[in-house]
Coordinates of C-alpha atoms in Angstrom, one line a residue:
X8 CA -190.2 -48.9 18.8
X9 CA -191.2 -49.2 22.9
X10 CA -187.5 -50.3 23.4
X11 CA -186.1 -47.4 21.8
X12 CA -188.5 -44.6 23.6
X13 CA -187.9 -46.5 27.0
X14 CA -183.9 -45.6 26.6
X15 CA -184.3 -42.8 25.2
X16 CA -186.2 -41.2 28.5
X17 CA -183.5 -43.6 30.5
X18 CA -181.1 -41.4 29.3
X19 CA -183.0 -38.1 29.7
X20 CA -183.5 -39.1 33.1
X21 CA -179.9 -39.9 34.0
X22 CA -179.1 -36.9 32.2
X23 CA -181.6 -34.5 34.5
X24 CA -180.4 -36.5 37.6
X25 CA -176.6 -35.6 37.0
X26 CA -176.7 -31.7 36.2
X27 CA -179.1 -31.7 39.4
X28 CA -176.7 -33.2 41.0
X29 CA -173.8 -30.9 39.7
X30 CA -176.2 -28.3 40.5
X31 CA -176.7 -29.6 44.5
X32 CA -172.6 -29.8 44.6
X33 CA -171.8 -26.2 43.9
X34 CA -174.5 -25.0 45.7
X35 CA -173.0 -26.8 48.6
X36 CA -169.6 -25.8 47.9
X37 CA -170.7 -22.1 47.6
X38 CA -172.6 -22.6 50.8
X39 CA -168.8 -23.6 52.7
X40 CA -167.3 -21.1 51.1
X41 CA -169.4 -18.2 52.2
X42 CA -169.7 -19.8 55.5
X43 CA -166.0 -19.8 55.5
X44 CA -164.9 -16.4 54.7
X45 CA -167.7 -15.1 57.1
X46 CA -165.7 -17.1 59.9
X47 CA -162.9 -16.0 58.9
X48 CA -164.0 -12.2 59.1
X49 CA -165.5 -13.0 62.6
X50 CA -162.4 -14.3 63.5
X51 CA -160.5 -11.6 62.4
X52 CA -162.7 -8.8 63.6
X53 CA -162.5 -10.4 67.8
X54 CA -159.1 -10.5 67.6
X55 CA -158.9 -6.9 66.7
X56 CA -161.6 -6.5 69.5
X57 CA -160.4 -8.4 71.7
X58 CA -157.2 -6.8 72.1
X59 CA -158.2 -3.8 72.5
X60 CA -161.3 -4.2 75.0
X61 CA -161.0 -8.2 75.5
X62 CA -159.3 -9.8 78.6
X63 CA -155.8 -10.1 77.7
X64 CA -155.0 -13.5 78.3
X65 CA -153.6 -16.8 76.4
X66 CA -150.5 -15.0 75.4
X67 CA -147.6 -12.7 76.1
X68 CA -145.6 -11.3 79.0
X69 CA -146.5 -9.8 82.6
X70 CA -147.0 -6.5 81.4
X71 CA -146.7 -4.7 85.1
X72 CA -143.5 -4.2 85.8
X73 CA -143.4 -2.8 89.3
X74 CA -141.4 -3.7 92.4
X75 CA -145.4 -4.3 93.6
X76 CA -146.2 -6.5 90.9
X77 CA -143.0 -8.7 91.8
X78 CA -143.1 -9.0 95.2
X79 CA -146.9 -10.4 94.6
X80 CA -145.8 -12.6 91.8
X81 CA -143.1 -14.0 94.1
X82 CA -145.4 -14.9 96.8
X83 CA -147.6 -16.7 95.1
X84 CA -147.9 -20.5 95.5
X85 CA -146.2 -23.2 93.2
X86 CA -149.1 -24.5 92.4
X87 CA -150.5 -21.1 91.0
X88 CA -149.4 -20.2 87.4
X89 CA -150.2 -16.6 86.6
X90 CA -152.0 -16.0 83.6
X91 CA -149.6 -14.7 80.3
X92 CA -151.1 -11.4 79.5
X93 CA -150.1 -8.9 77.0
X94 CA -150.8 -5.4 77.5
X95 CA -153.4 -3.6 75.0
X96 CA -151.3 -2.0 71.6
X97 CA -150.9 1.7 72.1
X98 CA -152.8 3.1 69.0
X99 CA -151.6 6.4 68.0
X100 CA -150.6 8.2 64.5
X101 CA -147.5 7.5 63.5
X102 CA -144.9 9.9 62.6
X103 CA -142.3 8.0 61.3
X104 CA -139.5 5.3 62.3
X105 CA -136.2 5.8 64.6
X106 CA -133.7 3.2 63.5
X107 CA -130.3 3.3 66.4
X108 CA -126.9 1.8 66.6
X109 CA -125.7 1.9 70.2
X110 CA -122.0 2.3 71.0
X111 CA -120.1 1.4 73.5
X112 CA -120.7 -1.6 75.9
X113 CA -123.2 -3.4 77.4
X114 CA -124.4 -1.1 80.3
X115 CA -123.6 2.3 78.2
X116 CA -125.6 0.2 75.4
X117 CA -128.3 -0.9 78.1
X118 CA -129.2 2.8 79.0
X119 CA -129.2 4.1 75.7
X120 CA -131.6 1.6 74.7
X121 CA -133.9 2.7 77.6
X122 CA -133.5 6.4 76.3
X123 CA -134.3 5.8 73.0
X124 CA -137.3 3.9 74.0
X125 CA -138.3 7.0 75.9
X126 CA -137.8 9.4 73.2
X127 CA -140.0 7.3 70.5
X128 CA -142.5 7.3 73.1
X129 CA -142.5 10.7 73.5
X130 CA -142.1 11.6 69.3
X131 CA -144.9 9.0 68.5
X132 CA -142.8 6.7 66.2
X133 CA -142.3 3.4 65.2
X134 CA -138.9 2.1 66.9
X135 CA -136.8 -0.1 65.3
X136 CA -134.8 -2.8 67.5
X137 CA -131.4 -1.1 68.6
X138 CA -128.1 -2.0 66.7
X139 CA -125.3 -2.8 68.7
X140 CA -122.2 -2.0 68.7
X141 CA -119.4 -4.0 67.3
X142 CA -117.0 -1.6 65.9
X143 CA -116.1 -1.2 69.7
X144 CA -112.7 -2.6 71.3
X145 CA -114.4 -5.6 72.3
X146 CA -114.8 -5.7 68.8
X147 CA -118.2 -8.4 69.9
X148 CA -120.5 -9.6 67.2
X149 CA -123.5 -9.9 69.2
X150 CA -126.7 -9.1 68.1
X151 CA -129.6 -7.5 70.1
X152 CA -131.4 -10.9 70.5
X153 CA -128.5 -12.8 71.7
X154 CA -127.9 -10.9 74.7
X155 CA -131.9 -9.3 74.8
X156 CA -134.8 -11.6 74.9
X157 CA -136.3 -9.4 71.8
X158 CA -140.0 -10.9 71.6
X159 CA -140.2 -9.8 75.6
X160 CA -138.8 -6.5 74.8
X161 CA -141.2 -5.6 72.2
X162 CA -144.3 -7.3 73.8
X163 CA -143.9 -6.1 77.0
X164 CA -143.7 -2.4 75.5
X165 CA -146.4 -2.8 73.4
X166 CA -148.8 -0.7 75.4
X167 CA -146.6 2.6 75.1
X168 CA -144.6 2.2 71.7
X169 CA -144.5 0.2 68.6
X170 CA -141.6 -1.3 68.1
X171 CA -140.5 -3.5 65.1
X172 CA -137.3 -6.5 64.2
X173 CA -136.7 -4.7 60.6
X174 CA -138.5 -1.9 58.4
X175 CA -141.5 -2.1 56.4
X176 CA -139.9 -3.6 53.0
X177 CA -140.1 -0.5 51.0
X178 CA -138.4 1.3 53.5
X179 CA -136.0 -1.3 54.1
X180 CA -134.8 -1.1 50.3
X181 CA -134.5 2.6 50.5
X182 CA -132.5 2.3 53.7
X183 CA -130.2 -0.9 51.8
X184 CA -129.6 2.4 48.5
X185 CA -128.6 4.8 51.5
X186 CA -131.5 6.7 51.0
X187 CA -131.3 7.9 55.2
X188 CA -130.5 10.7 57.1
X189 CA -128.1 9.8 59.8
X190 CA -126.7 11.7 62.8
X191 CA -125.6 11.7 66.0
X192 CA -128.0 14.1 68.5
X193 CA -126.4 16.3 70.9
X194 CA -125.6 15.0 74.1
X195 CA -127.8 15.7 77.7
X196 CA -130.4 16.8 75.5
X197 CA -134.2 17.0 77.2
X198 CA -137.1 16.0 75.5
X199 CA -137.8 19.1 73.5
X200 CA -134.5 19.6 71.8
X201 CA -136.1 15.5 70.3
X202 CA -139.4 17.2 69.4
X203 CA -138.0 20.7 68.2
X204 CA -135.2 19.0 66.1
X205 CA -135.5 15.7 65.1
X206 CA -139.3 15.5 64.7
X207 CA -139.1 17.4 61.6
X208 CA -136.7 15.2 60.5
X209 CA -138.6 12.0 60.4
X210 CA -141.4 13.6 59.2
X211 CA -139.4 14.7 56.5
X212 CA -137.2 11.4 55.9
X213 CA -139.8 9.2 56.8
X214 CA -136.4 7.3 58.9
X215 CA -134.0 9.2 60.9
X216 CA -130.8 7.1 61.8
X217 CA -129.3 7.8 65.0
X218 CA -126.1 6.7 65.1
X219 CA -124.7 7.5 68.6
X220 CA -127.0 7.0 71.2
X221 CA -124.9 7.6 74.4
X222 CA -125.8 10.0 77.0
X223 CA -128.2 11.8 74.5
X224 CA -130.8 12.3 76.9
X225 CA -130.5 14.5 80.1
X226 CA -130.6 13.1 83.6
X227 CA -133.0 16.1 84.8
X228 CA -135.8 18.3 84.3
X229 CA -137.6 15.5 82.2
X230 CA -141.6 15.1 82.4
X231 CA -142.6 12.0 84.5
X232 CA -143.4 10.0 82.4
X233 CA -140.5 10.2 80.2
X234 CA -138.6 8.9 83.7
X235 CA -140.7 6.2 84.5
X236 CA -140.9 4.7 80.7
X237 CA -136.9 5.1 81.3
X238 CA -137.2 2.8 83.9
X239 CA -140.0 0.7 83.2
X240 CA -137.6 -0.5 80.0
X241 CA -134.4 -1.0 82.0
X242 CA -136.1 -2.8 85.1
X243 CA -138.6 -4.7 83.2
X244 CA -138.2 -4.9 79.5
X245 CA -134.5 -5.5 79.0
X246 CA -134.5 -8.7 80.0
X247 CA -131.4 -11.1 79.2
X248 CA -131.6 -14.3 76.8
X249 CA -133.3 -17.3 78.7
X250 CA -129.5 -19.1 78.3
X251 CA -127.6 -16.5 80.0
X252 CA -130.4 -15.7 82.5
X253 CA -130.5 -19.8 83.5
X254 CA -126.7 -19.7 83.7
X255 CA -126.9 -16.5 86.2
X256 CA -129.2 -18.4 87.8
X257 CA -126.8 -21.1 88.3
X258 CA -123.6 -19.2 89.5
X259 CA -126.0 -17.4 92.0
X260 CA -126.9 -20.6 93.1
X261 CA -123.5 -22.3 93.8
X262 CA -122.2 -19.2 95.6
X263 CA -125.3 -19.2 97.6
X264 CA -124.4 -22.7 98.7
X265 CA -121.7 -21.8 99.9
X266 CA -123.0 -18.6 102.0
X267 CA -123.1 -14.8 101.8
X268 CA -121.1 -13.5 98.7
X269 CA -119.6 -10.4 97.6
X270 CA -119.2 -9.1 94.1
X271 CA -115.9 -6.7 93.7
X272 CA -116.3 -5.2 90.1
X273 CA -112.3 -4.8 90.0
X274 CA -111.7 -2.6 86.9
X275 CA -108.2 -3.2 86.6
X276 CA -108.1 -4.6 83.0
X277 CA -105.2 -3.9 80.5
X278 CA -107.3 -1.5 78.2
X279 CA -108.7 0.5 81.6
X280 CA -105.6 1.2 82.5
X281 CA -104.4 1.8 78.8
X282 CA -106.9 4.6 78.1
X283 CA -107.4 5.9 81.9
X284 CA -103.1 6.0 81.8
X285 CA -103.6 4.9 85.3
X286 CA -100.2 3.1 86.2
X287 CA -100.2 2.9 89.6
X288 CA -98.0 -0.5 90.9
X289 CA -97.1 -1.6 87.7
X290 CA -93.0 -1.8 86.1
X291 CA -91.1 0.0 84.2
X292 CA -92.2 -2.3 81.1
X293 CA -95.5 -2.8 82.0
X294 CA -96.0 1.4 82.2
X295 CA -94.5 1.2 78.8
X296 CA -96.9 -1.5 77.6
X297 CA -99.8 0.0 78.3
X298 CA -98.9 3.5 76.3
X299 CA -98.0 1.9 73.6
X300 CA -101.2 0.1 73.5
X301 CA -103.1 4.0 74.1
X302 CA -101.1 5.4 71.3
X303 CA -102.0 2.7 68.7
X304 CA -105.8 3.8 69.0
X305 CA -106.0 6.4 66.7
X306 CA -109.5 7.5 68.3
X307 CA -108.3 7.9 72.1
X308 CA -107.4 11.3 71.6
X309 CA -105.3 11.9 75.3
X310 CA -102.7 10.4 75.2
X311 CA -100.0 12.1 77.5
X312 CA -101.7 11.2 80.7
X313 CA -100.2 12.2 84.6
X314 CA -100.9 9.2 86.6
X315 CA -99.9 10.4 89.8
X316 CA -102.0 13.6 89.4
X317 CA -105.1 11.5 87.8
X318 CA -104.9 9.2 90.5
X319 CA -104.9 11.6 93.9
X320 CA -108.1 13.6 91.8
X321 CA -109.7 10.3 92.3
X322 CA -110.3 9.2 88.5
X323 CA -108.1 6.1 88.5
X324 CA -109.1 2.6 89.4
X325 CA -108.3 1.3 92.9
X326 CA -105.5 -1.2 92.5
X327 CA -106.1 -4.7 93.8
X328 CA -103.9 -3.8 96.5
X329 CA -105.8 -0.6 97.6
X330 CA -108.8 -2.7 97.2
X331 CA -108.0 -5.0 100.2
X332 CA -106.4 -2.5 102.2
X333 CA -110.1 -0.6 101.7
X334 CA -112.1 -3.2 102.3
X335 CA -110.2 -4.4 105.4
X336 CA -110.4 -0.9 107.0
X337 CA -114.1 -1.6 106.5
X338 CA -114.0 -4.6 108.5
X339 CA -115.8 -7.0 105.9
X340 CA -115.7 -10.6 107.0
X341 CA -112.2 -12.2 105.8
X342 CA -114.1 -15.4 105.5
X343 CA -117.0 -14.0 102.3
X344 CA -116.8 -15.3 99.1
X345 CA -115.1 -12.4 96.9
X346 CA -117.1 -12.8 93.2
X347 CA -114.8 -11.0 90.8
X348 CA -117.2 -9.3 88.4
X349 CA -114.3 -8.7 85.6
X350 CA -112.3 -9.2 82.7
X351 CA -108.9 -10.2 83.3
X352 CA -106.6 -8.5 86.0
X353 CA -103.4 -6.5 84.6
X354 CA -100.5 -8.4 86.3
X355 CA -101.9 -11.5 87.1
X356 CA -101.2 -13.4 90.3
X357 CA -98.7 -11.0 91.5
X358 CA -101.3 -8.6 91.0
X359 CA -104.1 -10.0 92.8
X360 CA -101.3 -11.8 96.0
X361 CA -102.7 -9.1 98.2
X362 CA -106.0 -9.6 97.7
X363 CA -106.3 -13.4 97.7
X364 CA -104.5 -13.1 100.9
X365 CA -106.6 -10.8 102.4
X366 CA -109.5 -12.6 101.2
X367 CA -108.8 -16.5 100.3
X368 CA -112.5 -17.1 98.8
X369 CA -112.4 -15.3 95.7
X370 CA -114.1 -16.7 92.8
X371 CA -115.1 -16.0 89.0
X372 CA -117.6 -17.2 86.6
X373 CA -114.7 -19.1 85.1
X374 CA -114.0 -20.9 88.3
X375 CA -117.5 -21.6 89.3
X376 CA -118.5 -23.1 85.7
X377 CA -117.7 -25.8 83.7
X378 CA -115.5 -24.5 80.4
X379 CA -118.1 -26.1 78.2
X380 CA -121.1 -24.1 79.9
X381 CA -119.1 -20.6 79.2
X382 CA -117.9 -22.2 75.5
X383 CA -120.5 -20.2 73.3
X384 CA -120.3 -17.0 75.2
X385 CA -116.6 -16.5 74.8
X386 CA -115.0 -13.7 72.4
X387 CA -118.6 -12.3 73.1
X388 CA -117.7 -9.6 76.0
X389 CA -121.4 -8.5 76.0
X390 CA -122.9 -11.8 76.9
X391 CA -120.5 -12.2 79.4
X392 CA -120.7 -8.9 80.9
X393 CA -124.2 -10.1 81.1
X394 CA -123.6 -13.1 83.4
X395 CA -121.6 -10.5 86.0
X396 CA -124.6 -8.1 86.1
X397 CA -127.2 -10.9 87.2
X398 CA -124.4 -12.3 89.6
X399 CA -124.0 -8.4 90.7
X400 CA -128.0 -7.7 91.4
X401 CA -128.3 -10.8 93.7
X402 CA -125.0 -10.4 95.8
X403 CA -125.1 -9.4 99.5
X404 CA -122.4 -6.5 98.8
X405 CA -121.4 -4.7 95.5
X406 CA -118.1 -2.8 95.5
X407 CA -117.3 -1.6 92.5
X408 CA -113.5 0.0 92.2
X409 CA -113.9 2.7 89.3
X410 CA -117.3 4.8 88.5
X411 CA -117.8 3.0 85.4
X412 CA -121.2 2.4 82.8
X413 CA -121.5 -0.8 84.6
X414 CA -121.2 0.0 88.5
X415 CA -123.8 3.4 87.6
X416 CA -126.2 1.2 86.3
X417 CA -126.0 -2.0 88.5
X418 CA -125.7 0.7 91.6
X419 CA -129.4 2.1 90.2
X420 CA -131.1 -1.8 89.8
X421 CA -129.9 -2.5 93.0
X422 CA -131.0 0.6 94.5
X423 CA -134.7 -0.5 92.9
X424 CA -134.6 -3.7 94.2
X425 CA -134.8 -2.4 97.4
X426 CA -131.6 -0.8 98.5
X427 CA -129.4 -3.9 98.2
X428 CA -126.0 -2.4 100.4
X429 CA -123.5 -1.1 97.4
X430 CA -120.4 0.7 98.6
X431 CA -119.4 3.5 96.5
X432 CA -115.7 4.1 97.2
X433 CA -115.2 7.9 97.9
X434 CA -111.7 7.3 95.9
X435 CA -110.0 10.9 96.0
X436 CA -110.4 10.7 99.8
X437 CA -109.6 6.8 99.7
X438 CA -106.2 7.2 98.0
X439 CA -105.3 9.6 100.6
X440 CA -105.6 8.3 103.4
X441 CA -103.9 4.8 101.9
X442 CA -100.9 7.0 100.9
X443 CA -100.8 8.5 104.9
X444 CA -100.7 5.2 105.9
X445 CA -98.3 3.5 104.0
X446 CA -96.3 6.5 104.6
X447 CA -96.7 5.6 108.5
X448 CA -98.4 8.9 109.8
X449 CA -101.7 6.9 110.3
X450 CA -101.8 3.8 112.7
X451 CA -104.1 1.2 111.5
X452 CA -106.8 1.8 113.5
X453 CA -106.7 5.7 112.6
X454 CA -106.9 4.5 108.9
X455 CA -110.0 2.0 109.4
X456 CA -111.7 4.1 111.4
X457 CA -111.4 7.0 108.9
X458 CA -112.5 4.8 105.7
X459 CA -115.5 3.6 107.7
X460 CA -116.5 7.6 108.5
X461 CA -115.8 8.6 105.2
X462 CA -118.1 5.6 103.7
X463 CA -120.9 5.6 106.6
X464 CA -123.8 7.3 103.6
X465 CA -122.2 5.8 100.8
X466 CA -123.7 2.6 101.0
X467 CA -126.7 2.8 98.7
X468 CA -129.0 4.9 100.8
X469 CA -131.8 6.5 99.5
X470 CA -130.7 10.5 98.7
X471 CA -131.6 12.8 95.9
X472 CA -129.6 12.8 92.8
X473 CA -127.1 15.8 92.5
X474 CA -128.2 18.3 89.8
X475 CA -125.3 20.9 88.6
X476 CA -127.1 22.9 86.0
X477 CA -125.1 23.6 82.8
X478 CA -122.8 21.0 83.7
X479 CA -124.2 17.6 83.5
X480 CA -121.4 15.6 82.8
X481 CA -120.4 16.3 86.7
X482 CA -123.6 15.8 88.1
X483 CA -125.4 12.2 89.0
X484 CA -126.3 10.0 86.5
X485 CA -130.0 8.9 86.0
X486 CA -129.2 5.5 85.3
X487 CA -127.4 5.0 89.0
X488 CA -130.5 6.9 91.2
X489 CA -133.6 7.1 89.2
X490 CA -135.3 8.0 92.8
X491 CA -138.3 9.4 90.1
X492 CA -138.7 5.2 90.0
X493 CA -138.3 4.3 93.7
X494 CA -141.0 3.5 96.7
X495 CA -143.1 6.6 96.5
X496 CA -142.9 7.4 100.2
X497 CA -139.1 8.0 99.1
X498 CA -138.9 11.4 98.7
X499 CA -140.9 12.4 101.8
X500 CA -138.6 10.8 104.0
X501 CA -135.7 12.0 102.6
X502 CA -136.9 15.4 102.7
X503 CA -138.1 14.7 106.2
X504 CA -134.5 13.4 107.4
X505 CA -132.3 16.9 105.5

């Protein structure tokens, strides 16, 4: 009977010790649970803090983007690495989301990017990453982040406007059941024709679509800050892809090895002179060529096109030829290396004899790289557009030959950078004079001496830009003189020196 009472409290007593036990376990668990959703709200709650009153450090990009801030970064020692820092988010109400599609190419792209960053500033909406064209001629498939480092763009922006990859997903699927208002906004607008008209819009649709994006925002009469965001994005935020940036890098270098270099942006590409109908120099087949290739574009609505008359009012292309009788008359060194910042020339060699002769060291990106280093940016026109506007910013000279997206808006980055020299042909006056001296009514030395007069204040020198009200189309182009973005003793001296 004592054997039987002994195990039965035996097994009381195991039984009491393992629900105690069970007991001690879940409090325990309970305990690390708690303990770990309350770290996880701390967590939570000092990153929200800490971006917006914390130091910004441990991550991001340099969010001042001033010549200042460049100079100092440059100077500093190897041995220094400057702290990563994002700049705070801009916390505002949000009145909708501004999706784009850019047209055009790369530089006409590259502004309107810039613009339409300023205008989603100004509206208070979410921006989705610009579309790019590839409906174009160049027909390239490139997407924003293969020519655009995009995690840069939108970081280093983050202070003045959100920006997003793709819509929220409900938007998204209304956008995918064409469930948007699309348009195109007039062109040279200012800031309130965006606020008076297209506001309401995205209010109303929740997403407005803008589907053409060039030359939609005026040069002048813009509030301040609308100029300076403009810039601030093209001079700071619109950097290239660390591949094609490393590979700019590189051509740079091996010209640089070499000495001083010129880049000659020599617009004298089959389509140019297809759709400009700018036929100077070429044959009888070649003139016949090139307008059959205008009139199979539906789209390129002139088509009968006086080249002789087009070319003395200045809007053709120099030729190759004219080039190096231009830039011999301004006595640049025979002996520079001649960077050809192009696609390819109309004509070939016999085209470009003159000019090798007059100027043996020419060079290309083709020439200067191996094939396989260039292999993934071919049929991509964009990307290597890209390449020639890195090379273009750090040459010694820029000449561009036609008044193109490209020369504007390398003219204005160089002009930022300090007023890096940039010869802007004066080309109505340019063809003239070539024309009097082939004819032989102007010696040689009468010719050189009148392209060098004609040229001496077209060299990238600081000036106002020209404002021609109701007619903006004729006047200067932001994008190629944003002085509103230049040293701020700027405008004082060039008041001082009028």
């Amino acid at each position: 009977m004592g054997l039987k009472v002994t195990a039965l409290t035996d097994s009381r007593v195991e039984k009491l010790k393992s629900s105690m036990l069970s007991k001690s376990r879940m409090k325990l668990w309970m305990i690390r649970v708690t303990t770990s959703v309350l770290l996880w709200i701390c967590l939570v709650q000092l990153t929200i803090l800490g971006e917006t009153w914390g130091p910004r450090v441990l991550k991001g990009w340099p969010s001042c983007l001033s010549q200042e801030s460049a100079g100092l970064l440059a100077v500093k020692s190897s041995d220094e690495v400057p702290a990563r820092v994002l700049p705070p988010k801009r916390v505002y109400r949000n009145n909708g989301y501004l999706m784009v599609s850019c047209n055009g190419g790369l530089n006409q792209m590259r502004s309107a990017i810039c613009d339409m960053v300023a205008i989603a500033r100004y509206l208070n909406v979410t921006l989705i990453v610009p579309g790019l064209d590839k409906t174009s001629f160049w027909a390239d498939p490139s997407e924003f982040q293969d020519i655009f480092d995009i995690d840069h763009f939108i970081m280093s922006l983050r202070d003045e406007v959100r920006i997003l990859k793709e819509l929220p997903p409900r938007l998204k699927r209304r956008v995918e059941l064409g469930m948007i208002h699309t348009m195109a906004p007039i062109s040279w607008s200012d800031n309130s024709y965006y606020h008076n008209q297209i506001l309401p819009l995205i209010r109303k649709y929740k997403v407005v679509h803008l589907n053409r994006t060039d030359a939609r925002l005026a040069n002048n009469g813009q509030p301040m800050e609308i100029q300076k965001l403009r810039c601030r994005v093209n001079f700071g935020a619109l950097k290239f892809t660390p591949q094609i940036e490393e590979l700019g890098r590189k051509v740079v270098r091996i010209l640089r090895q070499k000495g001083p270099f010129m880049v000659l942006h020599l617009r004298y590409e089959m389509d140019m002179l297809a759709f400009s109908g700018c036929t100077q120099g070429c044959s009888h087949k070649e003139v016949e060529e090139l307008t059959r290739m205008r009139y199979a574009y539906p789209w390129w609505k002139e088509k009968i096109i006086n080249s002789d008359l087009k070319r003395r009012d200045g809007l053709c292309p120099l030729t190759p030829e004219e080039t190096a009788l231009t830039l011999r008359a301004l006595d640049i060194n025979p002996s520079i290396q001649v960077y050809i910042a192009a696609g390819e020339i109309y004509g070939g060699e016999r085209r470009m004899a003159s000019l090798g002769a007059a100027y043996p060291n020419l060079a290309r990106k083709e020439t200067l790289l191996d094939p396989s280093e260039l292999m993934f940016f071919q049929n991509h026109s964009s990307q290597m557009a890209a390449l020639d506007y890195l090379v273009s910013l750090e040459s010694d000279i820029f000449v561009p030959t036609y008044d193109g997206n490209m020369a504007k808006v390398v003219e204005g980055h160089r002009r930022y950078l300090g007023y890096k020299k940039t010869i802007l042909l004066d080309r109505r006056h340019l063809v003239d004079l070539i024309d009097q001296h082939n004819a032989g009514s102007l010696t040689w030395d009468e010719f050189s001496t009148a392209v060098k007069e004609a040229h001496a204040e077209r060299m990238g020198n600081p000036t106002k830009r020209l404002v021609i009200q109701d007619k903006p189309k004729e006047e200067d182009y932001f994008y190629s003189n944003p002085w509103e973005c230049l040293e701020p003793s700027y405008e004082d001296e060039t008041l001082s020196s009028m």
